[in-house]
Amino acid sequence: WEQERDNERYLPIANVSRIMKRGILLPESAKIAKDAKEAVQDCVSEFISFITSEASEKCKAEKRRTINGEDLLWAMQTLGFDSYLVPLRMHLAKHRENEAADKGTAAAKRMTAAAANKAQLA
């Protein structure tokens, strides 16, 4: 059965295991059975496909090719996962802030490098 699993469709089992261990209060020595990890891996992958499919349909209807965070939130609301919207909106806003900060830092580094090169040429 394991050989038949489509590895591209599933999150890596190590990531699933790490999330499972963080999400529940287990002693350090506790273990999670392989079949439990695989069951969660399957469920999580199916959930992601379900949400993404709904968001994709919205994008097709709007003649867009890129699914964004807002599309995923819309899909979750449409499919009845309202209780997740507030924390996910907060996470998306924080993610966007971090991306903007990273882009700003990268742009500042490029400007500093360009100024240094210009100074060397002068």
PDB file of C-alpha atoms in Angstrom:
ATOM      1  CA  TRP A   1       0.000   0.000   0.000  1.00  0.00           C
ATOM      2  CA  GLU A   2       2.807   2.371   0.894  1.00  0.00           C
ATOM      3  CA  GLN A   3       4.373   1.991  -2.552  1.00  0.00           C
ATOM      4  CA  GLU A   4       1.098   3.018  -4.146  1.00  0.00           C
ATOM      5  CA  ARG A   5       0.933   6.303  -2.228  1.00  0.00           C
ATOM      6  CA  ASP A   6       1.292   9.291  -4.491  1.00  0.00           C
ATOM      7  CA  ASN A   7       4.092  11.095  -2.675  1.00  0.00           C
ATOM      8  CA  GLU A   8       3.511  14.377  -4.499  1.00  0.00           C
ATOM      9  CA  ARG A   9      -0.034  14.536  -3.154  1.00  0.00           C
ATOM     10  CA  TYR A  10       0.954  14.154   0.487  1.00  0.00           C
ATOM     11  CA  LEU A  11       2.760  16.348   2.961  1.00  0.00           C
ATOM     12  CA  PRO A  12       6.020  14.751   4.089  1.00  0.00           C
ATOM     13  CA  ILE A  13       5.341  12.330   6.945  1.00  0.00           C
ATOM     14  CA  ALA A  14       8.087  13.963   9.065  1.00  0.00           C
ATOM     15  CA  ASN A  15       6.237  17.303   8.868  1.00  0.00           C
ATOM     16  CA  VAL A  16       2.938  15.635   9.772  1.00  0.00           C
ATOM     17  CA  SER A  17       4.592  13.913  12.725  1.00  0.00           C
ATOM     18  CA  ARG A  18       6.142  17.167  13.972  1.00  0.00           C
ATOM     19  CA  ILE A  19       2.800  18.977  13.753  1.00  0.00           C
ATOM     20  CA  MET A  20       1.043  16.135  15.550  1.00  0.00           C
ATOM     21  CA  LYS A  21       3.593  16.141  18.379  1.00  0.00           C
ATOM     22  CA  ARG A  22       3.315  19.914  18.807  1.00  0.00           C
ATOM     23  CA  GLY A  23      -0.466  19.872  18.681  1.00  0.00           C
ATOM     24  CA  ILE A  24      -1.042  17.487  21.555  1.00  0.00           C
ATOM     25  CA  LEU A  25       0.432  17.334  25.008  1.00  0.00           C
ATOM     26  CA  LEU A  26       2.509  14.179  25.027  1.00  0.00           C
ATOM     27  CA  PRO A  27       5.504  13.362  27.167  1.00  0.00           C
ATOM     28  CA  GLU A  28       8.833  13.550  25.334  1.00  0.00           C
ATOM     29  CA  SER A  29       9.111   9.767  25.378  1.00  0.00           C
ATOM     30  CA  ALA A  30       5.654   9.239  23.826  1.00  0.00           C
ATOM     31  CA  LYS A  31       5.417   7.952  20.281  1.00  0.00           C
ATOM     32  CA  ILE A  32       2.761   8.200  17.575  1.00  0.00           C
ATOM     33  CA  ALA A  33       2.075   5.024  15.600  1.00  0.00           C
ATOM     34  CA  LYS A  34       2.996   4.985  11.912  1.00  0.00           C
ATOM     35  CA  ASP A  35      -0.580   4.191  10.865  1.00  0.00           C
ATOM     36  CA  ALA A  36      -1.849   7.174  12.885  1.00  0.00           C
ATOM     37  CA  LYS A  37       0.644   9.473  11.155  1.00  0.00           C
ATOM     38  CA  GLU A  38      -0.353   8.102   7.752  1.00  0.00           C
ATOM     39  CA  ALA A  39      -4.062   8.523   8.522  1.00  0.00           C
ATOM     40  CA  VAL A  40      -3.530  12.164   9.473  1.00  0.00           C
ATOM     41  CA  GLN A  41      -1.299  12.646   6.432  1.00  0.00           C
ATOM     42  CA  ASP A  42      -4.111  11.353   4.219  1.00  0.00           C
ATOM     43  CA  CYS A  43      -6.773  13.506   5.916  1.00  0.00           C
ATOM     44  CA  VAL A  44      -4.677  16.678   5.783  1.00  0.00           C
ATOM     45  CA  SER A  45      -3.860  16.133   2.123  1.00  0.00           C
ATOM     46  CA  GLU A  46      -7.523  15.526   1.300  1.00  0.00           C
ATOM     47  CA  PHE A  47      -8.515  18.678   3.209  1.00  0.00           C
ATOM     48  CA  ILE A  48      -5.951  20.775   1.322  1.00  0.00           C
ATOM     49  CA  SER A  49      -7.196  19.376  -2.004  1.00  0.00           C
ATOM     50  CA  PHE A  50     -10.819  20.075  -1.018  1.00  0.00           C
ATOM     51  CA  ILE A  51     -10.167  23.724  -0.110  1.00  0.00           C
ATOM     52  CA  THR A  52      -7.860  24.318  -3.067  1.00  0.00           C
ATOM     53  CA  SER A  53     -10.372  22.841  -5.502  1.00  0.00           C
ATOM     54  CA  GLU A  54     -13.082  25.228  -4.301  1.00  0.00           C
ATOM     55  CA  ALA A  55     -10.712  28.201  -4.521  1.00  0.00           C
ATOM     56  CA  SER A  56      -9.658  27.088  -8.004  1.00  0.00           C
ATOM     57  CA  GLU A  57     -13.272  27.039  -9.193  1.00  0.00           C
ATOM     58  CA  LYS A  58     -13.671  30.632  -7.975  1.00  0.00           C
ATOM     59  CA  CYS A  59     -10.551  31.690  -9.842  1.00  0.00           C
ATOM     60  CA  LYS A  60     -11.723  29.977 -13.031  1.00  0.00           C
ATOM     61  CA  ALA A  61     -15.082  31.747 -12.795  1.00  0.00           C
ATOM     62  CA  GLU A  62     -13.236  35.050 -12.410  1.00  0.00           C
ATOM     63  CA  LYS A  63     -10.855  34.147 -15.258  1.00  0.00           C
ATOM     64  CA  ARG A  64      -7.805  34.227 -13.002  1.00  0.00           C
ATOM     65  CA  ARG A  65      -4.991  31.692 -12.970  1.00  0.00           C
ATOM     66  CA  THR A  66      -3.492  32.334  -9.529  1.00  0.00           C
ATOM     67  CA  ILE A  67      -5.071  31.254  -6.253  1.00  0.00           C
ATOM     68  CA  ASN A  68      -4.256  33.652  -3.438  1.00  0.00           C
ATOM     69  CA  GLY A  69      -4.767  33.609   0.318  1.00  0.00           C
ATOM     70  CA  GLU A  70      -8.073  35.439   0.093  1.00  0.00           C
ATOM     71  CA  ASP A  71      -9.370  32.798  -2.330  1.00  0.00           C
ATOM     72  CA  LEU A  72      -8.526  30.067   0.169  1.00  0.00           C
ATOM     73  CA  LEU A  73     -10.268  31.946   2.985  1.00  0.00           C
ATOM     74  CA  TRP A  74     -13.316  32.413   0.745  1.00  0.00           C
ATOM     75  CA  ALA A  75     -13.330  28.697  -0.031  1.00  0.00           C
ATOM     76  CA  MET A  76     -13.129  27.796   3.646  1.00  0.00           C
ATOM     77  CA  GLN A  77     -16.055  30.069   4.438  1.00  0.00           C
ATOM     78  CA  THR A  78     -18.051  28.732   1.497  1.00  0.00           C
ATOM     79  CA  LEU A  79     -17.430  25.165   2.649  1.00  0.00           C
ATOM     80  CA  GLY A  80     -18.497  25.920   6.219  1.00  0.00           C
ATOM     81  CA  PHE A  81     -15.140  26.202   7.973  1.00  0.00           C
ATOM     82  CA  ASP A  82     -16.001  29.600   9.470  1.00  0.00           C
ATOM     83  CA  SER A  83     -14.419  28.851  12.839  1.00  0.00           C
ATOM     84  CA  TYR A  84     -10.968  28.834  11.212  1.00  0.00           C
ATOM     85  CA  LEU A  85     -11.317  32.194   9.453  1.00  0.00           C
ATOM     86  CA  VAL A  86     -10.249  34.555  12.237  1.00  0.00           C
ATOM     87  CA  PRO A  87      -6.981  32.781  13.121  1.00  0.00           C
ATOM     88  CA  LEU A  88      -6.177  32.206   9.442  1.00  0.00           C
ATOM     89  CA  ARG A  89      -6.788  35.859   8.569  1.00  0.00           C
ATOM     90  CA  MET A  90      -4.451  36.839  11.405  1.00  0.00           C
ATOM     91  CA  HIS A  91      -1.826  34.362  10.163  1.00  0.00           C
ATOM     92  CA  LEU A  92      -2.162  35.586   6.567  1.00  0.00           C
ATOM     93  CA  ALA A  93      -1.742  39.228   7.671  1.00  0.00           C
ATOM     94  CA  LYS A  94       1.367  38.325   9.689  1.00  0.00           C
ATOM     95  CA  HIS A  95       2.753  36.318   6.758  1.00  0.00           C
ATOM     96  CA  ARG A  96       2.254  39.291   4.436  1.00  0.00           C
ATOM     97  CA  GLU A  97       3.950  41.620   6.921  1.00  0.00           C
ATOM     98  CA  ASN A  98       6.946  39.272   7.117  1.00  0.00           C
ATOM     99  CA  GLU A  99       7.126  39.049   3.322  1.00  0.00           C
ATOM    100  CA  ALA A 100       7.047  42.838   3.026  1.00  0.00           C
ATOM    101  CA  ALA A 101       9.787  43.156   5.644  1.00  0.00           C
ATOM    102  CA  ASP A 102      11.896  40.538   3.864  1.00  0.00           C
ATOM    103  CA  LYS A 103      11.455  42.338   0.542  1.00  0.00           C
ATOM    104  CA  GLY A 104      12.367  45.638   2.188  1.00  0.00           C
ATOM    105  CA  THR A 105      15.497  44.112   3.695  1.00  0.00           C
ATOM    106  CA  ALA A 106      16.497  42.585   0.366  1.00  0.00           C
ATOM    107  CA  ALA A 107      15.916  45.895  -1.435  1.00  0.00           C
ATOM    108  CA  ALA A 108      17.981  47.756   1.187  1.00  0.00           C
ATOM    109  CA  LYS A 109      20.831  45.255   0.759  1.00  0.00           C
ATOM    110  CA  ARG A 110      20.733  45.710  -3.028  1.00  0.00           C
ATOM    111  CA  MET A 111      20.786  49.506  -2.668  1.00  0.00           C
ATOM    112  CA  THR A 112      23.705  49.317  -0.224  1.00  0.00           C
ATOM    113  CA  ALA A 113      25.621  47.012  -2.582  1.00  0.00           C
ATOM    114  CA  ALA A 114      24.924  49.302  -5.533  1.00  0.00           C
ATOM    115  CA  ALA A 115      26.109  52.319  -3.558  1.00  0.00           C
ATOM    116  CA  ALA A 116      29.289  50.474  -2.546  1.00  0.00           C
ATOM    117  CA  ASN A 117      29.966  49.503  -6.159  1.00  0.00           C
ATOM    118  CA  LYS A 118      29.384  53.081  -7.286  1.00  0.00           C
ATOM    119  CA  ALA A 119      31.756  54.339  -4.603  1.00  0.00           C
ATOM    120  CA  GLN A 120      34.447  51.890  -5.730  1.00  0.00           C
ATOM    121  CA  LEU A 121      34.116  53.061  -9.319  1.00  0.00           C
ATOM    122  CA  ALA A 122      34.431  56.731  -8.362  1.00  0.00           C
TER     123      ALA A 122
END
